[in-house]
Short mmCIF file of C-alpha atoms in Angstrom, two decimals:
data_model
loop_
_atom_site.label_atom_id
_atom_site.label_comp_id
_atom_site.label_asym_id
_atom_site.label_seq_id
_atom_site.Cartn_x
_atom_site.Cartn_y
_atom_site.Cartn_z
CA GLY A 300 91.66 54.40 110.57
CA ALA A 301 94.89 54.35 109.40
CA VAL A 302 95.36 54.99 105.45
CA VAL A 303 98.00 54.26 103.02
CA SER A 304 97.96 55.99 99.81
CA GLN A 305 100.32 54.83 96.70
CA HIS A 306 100.49 56.65 93.82
CA PRO A 307 99.75 55.91 90.60
CA SER A 308 97.50 53.53 91.05
CA TRP A 309 98.67 52.02 87.40
CA VAL A 310 101.07 53.19 85.26
CA ILE A 311 102.25 51.75 81.36
CA CYS A 312 105.81 52.26 81.13
CA LYS A 313 108.74 51.30 77.70
CA SER A 314 110.97 48.59 78.26
CA GLY A 315 114.27 50.51 79.64
CA THR A 316 113.21 53.34 81.29
CA SER A 317 112.03 53.88 85.08
CA VAL A 318 109.05 54.25 87.03
CA LYS A 319 109.08 55.43 90.26
CA ILE A 320 105.75 54.30 92.45
CA GLU A 321 104.91 57.09 96.17
CA CYS A 322 103.34 55.15 99.24
CA ARG A 323 102.19 57.92 102.02
CA SER A 324 100.63 57.34 104.94
CA LEU A 325 98.25 59.95 105.50
CA ASP A 326 97.00 59.76 109.09
CA PHE A 327 99.98 58.50 111.18
CA GLN A 328 103.68 58.34 111.22
CA ALA A 329 105.01 55.70 110.02
CA THR A 330 108.17 54.46 111.05
CA THR A 331 109.09 50.82 109.20
CA MET A 332 107.70 50.78 105.51
CA PHE A 333 107.08 47.21 103.17
CA TRP A 334 107.40 46.71 100.23
CA TYR A 335 105.64 43.99 98.45
CA ARG A 336 105.00 42.26 95.09
CA GLN A 337 102.22 39.90 94.14
CA PHE A 338 102.37 38.17 90.48
CA PRO A 339 98.67 37.28 88.97
CA LYS A 340 96.40 34.80 91.31
CA GLN A 341 99.74 34.36 93.68
CA SER A 342 100.62 35.78 97.05
CA LEU A 343 102.69 39.03 98.25
CA MET A 344 105.86 37.85 98.26
CA LEU A 345 108.09 40.88 100.57
CA MET A 346 110.74 43.08 98.37
CA ALA A 347 112.53 45.55 101.09
CA THR A 348 112.02 46.63 104.61
CA SER A 349 112.67 50.09 105.09
CA ASN A 350 112.77 52.60 108.08
CA GLU A 351 112.81 56.07 108.07
CA GLY A 352 116.37 57.74 107.66
CA SER A 353 117.82 54.07 106.86
CA LYS A 354 118.82 52.12 104.16
CA ALA A 355 116.24 49.60 103.01
CA THR A 356 116.50 46.33 104.30
CA TYR A 357 115.55 43.83 100.55
CA GLU A 358 115.16 40.62 100.86
CA GLN A 359 117.11 37.63 99.10
CA GLY A 360 117.14 37.64 95.50
CA VAL A 361 115.55 41.06 95.43
CA GLU A 362 118.13 43.73 93.52
CA LYS A 363 118.54 46.70 95.22
CA ASP A 364 120.22 48.45 91.90
CA LYS A 365 117.11 47.82 90.32
CA PHE A 366 114.14 48.34 92.93
CA LEU A 367 115.66 51.75 94.60
CA ILE A 368 113.80 51.88 97.58
CA ASN A 369 114.15 55.27 99.65
CA HIS A 370 112.33 56.05 103.36
CA ALA A 371 113.27 59.53 103.40
CA SER A 372 110.36 60.84 105.93
CA LEU A 373 107.53 59.66 108.42
CA THR A 374 105.07 60.08 105.24
CA LEU A 375 106.91 59.08 102.62
CA SER A 376 108.37 56.15 101.15
CA THR A 377 109.62 55.83 97.30
CA LEU A 378 110.36 52.65 94.96
CA THR A 379 111.77 53.47 92.19
CA VAL A 380 112.02 50.52 89.18
CA THR A 381 115.22 51.56 87.66
CA SER A 382 115.85 50.21 84.32
CA ALA A 383 112.83 48.53 83.73
CA HIS A 384 112.07 45.21 82.11
CA PRO A 385 108.56 43.41 81.29
CA GLU A 386 109.27 40.85 83.73
CA ASP A 387 109.23 43.66 86.37
CA SER A 388 105.03 43.72 85.33
CA SER A 389 103.23 42.81 88.15
CA PHE A 390 101.56 44.56 90.70
CA TYR A 391 103.45 46.74 94.52
CA ILE A 392 101.62 46.94 97.36
CA CYS A 393 103.41 49.08 100.87
CA SER A 394 102.36 48.88 103.57
CA ALA A 395 103.19 51.05 106.63
CA ARG A 396 103.87 51.07 109.95
CA GLY A 397 103.95 53.38 113.27
CA ARG A 398 105.99 53.49 115.69
CA GLY A 399 105.42 50.82 118.56
CA VAL A 400 102.87 48.96 116.93
CA TYR A 401 103.02 45.79 114.63
CA GLU A 402 100.13 46.00 112.94
CA GLN A 403 100.55 46.71 109.22
CA TYR A 404 98.48 48.85 107.15
CA PHE A 405 98.35 48.41 103.67
CA GLY A 406 98.17 51.16 100.28
CA PRO A 407 95.66 50.46 97.62
CA GLY A 408 98.83 49.04 95.51
CA THR A 409 100.29 50.04 91.62
CA ARG A 410 99.82 47.94 88.34
CA LEU A 411 102.81 48.44 86.63
CA THR A 412 103.06 47.16 83.10
CA VAL A 413 106.32 47.38 81.24
CA THR A 414 106.04 47.69 77.73
CA LYS Z 133 111.85 29.45 106.97
CA GLN Z 134 107.78 30.49 107.51
CA GLU Z 135 105.33 28.84 104.70
CA VAL Z 136 101.94 28.86 104.41
CA THR Z 137 99.53 27.50 102.80
CA GLN Z 138 95.61 27.70 101.87
CA ILE Z 139 93.03 24.89 100.93
CA PRO Z 140 90.91 25.12 98.91
CA ALA Z 141 92.65 27.74 96.01
CA ALA Z 142 89.53 28.25 94.92
CA LEU Z 143 85.78 28.03 95.80
CA SER Z 144 82.50 28.48 94.31
CA VAL Z 145 79.23 28.27 96.70
CA PRO Z 146 75.08 29.25 96.25
CA GLU Z 147 74.72 32.33 97.89
CA GLY Z 148 73.37 31.52 101.70
CA GLU Z 149 75.86 28.25 102.34
CA ASN Z 150 78.35 28.12 105.50
CA LEU Z 151 81.92 28.08 104.05
CA VAL Z 152 85.29 26.82 105.55
CA LEU Z 153 89.01 28.72 104.04
CA ASN Z 154 92.06 26.94 105.42
CA CYS Z 155 95.11 28.68 106.29
CA SER Z 156 98.63 26.18 107.50
CA PHE Z 157 101.58 27.41 108.50
CA THR Z 158 104.45 25.84 109.30
CA ASP Z 159 106.83 27.38 111.79
CA SER Z 160 104.70 27.18 115.05
CA ALA Z 161 106.57 30.43 116.33
CA ILE Z 162 104.60 32.98 115.42
CA TYR Z 163 103.07 36.26 117.27
CA ASN Z 164 99.93 36.08 115.13
CA LEU Z 165 97.60 35.86 112.53
CA GLN Z 166 95.54 37.33 110.73
CA TRP Z 167 92.84 37.54 107.84
CA PHE Z 168 92.42 40.00 104.74
CA ARG Z 169 90.45 40.11 101.98
CA GLN Z 170 91.31 41.57 98.67
CA ASP Z 171 89.07 42.65 95.57
CA PRO Z 172 90.71 42.04 92.22
CA GLY Z 173 92.94 44.66 91.81
CA LYS Z 174 92.79 47.01 94.69
CA GLY Z 175 94.73 46.18 98.25
CA LEU Z 176 94.61 44.31 101.49
CA THR Z 177 91.82 44.87 103.53
CA SER Z 178 92.67 43.71 107.11
CA LEU Z 179 88.85 41.00 108.13
CA LEU Z 180 90.44 39.42 111.55
CA LEU Z 181 93.72 39.29 113.18
CA ILE Z 182 94.69 36.90 116.13
CA GLN Z 183 96.95 37.06 118.53
CA SER Z 184 99.04 34.10 118.95
CA SER Z 185 97.62 33.14 122.72
CA GLN Z 186 94.03 33.37 121.31
CA ARG Z 187 91.71 30.60 119.90
CA GLU Z 188 89.55 33.04 117.84
CA GLN Z 189 88.41 35.77 117.34
CA THR Z 190 84.67 36.43 115.66
CA SER Z 191 83.99 39.80 113.66
CA GLY Z 192 80.32 39.54 111.79
CA ARG Z 193 79.37 36.60 109.83
CA LEU Z 194 83.21 35.65 109.97
CA ASN Z 195 85.16 33.97 112.68
CA ALA Z 196 88.50 32.83 112.80
CA SER Z 197 90.07 29.97 114.18
CA LEU Z 198 94.01 29.85 115.48
CA ASP Z 199 95.08 26.29 116.61
CA LYS Z 200 98.63 27.36 117.17
CA SER Z 201 100.12 23.99 118.14
CA SER Z 202 98.76 22.59 114.91
CA GLY Z 203 99.91 25.01 112.32
CA ARG Z 204 96.10 25.38 111.53
CA SER Z 205 93.89 27.83 110.71
CA THR Z 206 90.59 28.61 109.59
CA LEU Z 207 88.12 31.02 108.40
CA TYR Z 208 84.37 30.67 108.70
CA ILE Z 209 81.91 32.70 106.19
CA ALA Z 210 78.21 32.46 107.81
CA ALA Z 211 75.36 32.63 104.99
CA SER Z 212 77.47 33.78 102.14
CA GLN Z 213 76.54 36.54 100.22
CA PRO Z 214 77.07 37.52 96.09
CA GLY Z 215 79.47 40.72 98.12
CA ASP Z 216 81.67 38.12 100.01
CA SER Z 217 83.22 37.32 96.68
CA ALA Z 218 87.29 37.96 97.05
CA THR Z 219 90.47 36.54 97.52
CA TYR Z 220 91.03 35.84 101.15
CA LEU Z 221 94.85 35.86 102.71
CA CYS Z 222 95.69 34.64 105.08
CA ALA Z 223 99.26 35.56 106.75
CA VAL Z 224 101.64 34.92 109.64
CA ARG Z 225 103.90 37.55 111.72
CA SER Z 226 107.09 35.52 112.34
CA TYR Z 227 110.03 36.13 114.17
CA ALA Z 228 112.51 37.45 111.50
CA GLY Z 229 115.53 37.38 112.95
CA GLY Z 230 116.40 40.47 114.52
CA THR Z 231 113.37 42.41 112.46
CA SER Z 232 111.65 43.69 115.99
CA TYR Z 233 107.50 43.02 115.84
CA GLY Z 234 108.65 39.69 113.16
CA LYS Z 235 107.87 39.84 109.05
CA LEU Z 236 104.18 38.38 107.84
CA THR Z 237 104.14 35.56 105.65
CA PHE Z 238 101.26 35.46 103.24
CA GLY Z 239 99.67 31.84 101.58
CA GLN Z 240 98.64 32.09 98.02
CA GLY Z 241 95.28 33.12 98.90
CA THR Z 242 91.30 31.48 98.39
CA ILE Z 243 89.32 32.89 95.49
CA LEU Z 244 85.94 32.64 96.42
CA THR Z 245 82.86 33.10 94.43
CA VAL Z 246 79.59 33.15 95.39
CA HIS Z 247 76.99 33.31 92.90
CA PRO Z 248 73.40 34.62 93.81
#
């Protein structure tokens, strides 16, 4: 089956610094990638959708200058949290979809803690 | 705007019981509905996907039903085991204004604990 990986699995950073999370599709070409955020005991909230080679489309209320998304290749998307603050601490999950199909495959998630 | 609600929020049962998790959605114009499992601190594992034209899907001890007109789905787990303990998420894929293949909207999940 299709596999999506994320790196790192967890990261701790200091307030004011930036942190980058990578999402890779290992055995298929991901024409579309999605980034979700999940607070404890809450659902997944879609942050943005990106198509390879295009700018990401952000959901309402998500600051695009704070959460920078780059989908430079068919196997890699990155999410950079800029000037992180403690309220950005969360579980970030990426998802990827191949060309011509609707099914999404989910990564294992990245736990971000901002101190 | 699609909204997905799952009931109950948490469920604790003894091993061996059959159980039902419920999911409801507000907009019946969906492409499909999917049930996922999430273990603590982990990503999502897809369990079952029901197309909008289908009524149910089965995989092993799991059976998911879909009543699109009433906006409801149930996940039935037979003969529950401690290894079934996890959070179960329901997600519907619905039209999202210009995006191809729609958009997934998740419920808040049901935390299931199966004790020996």
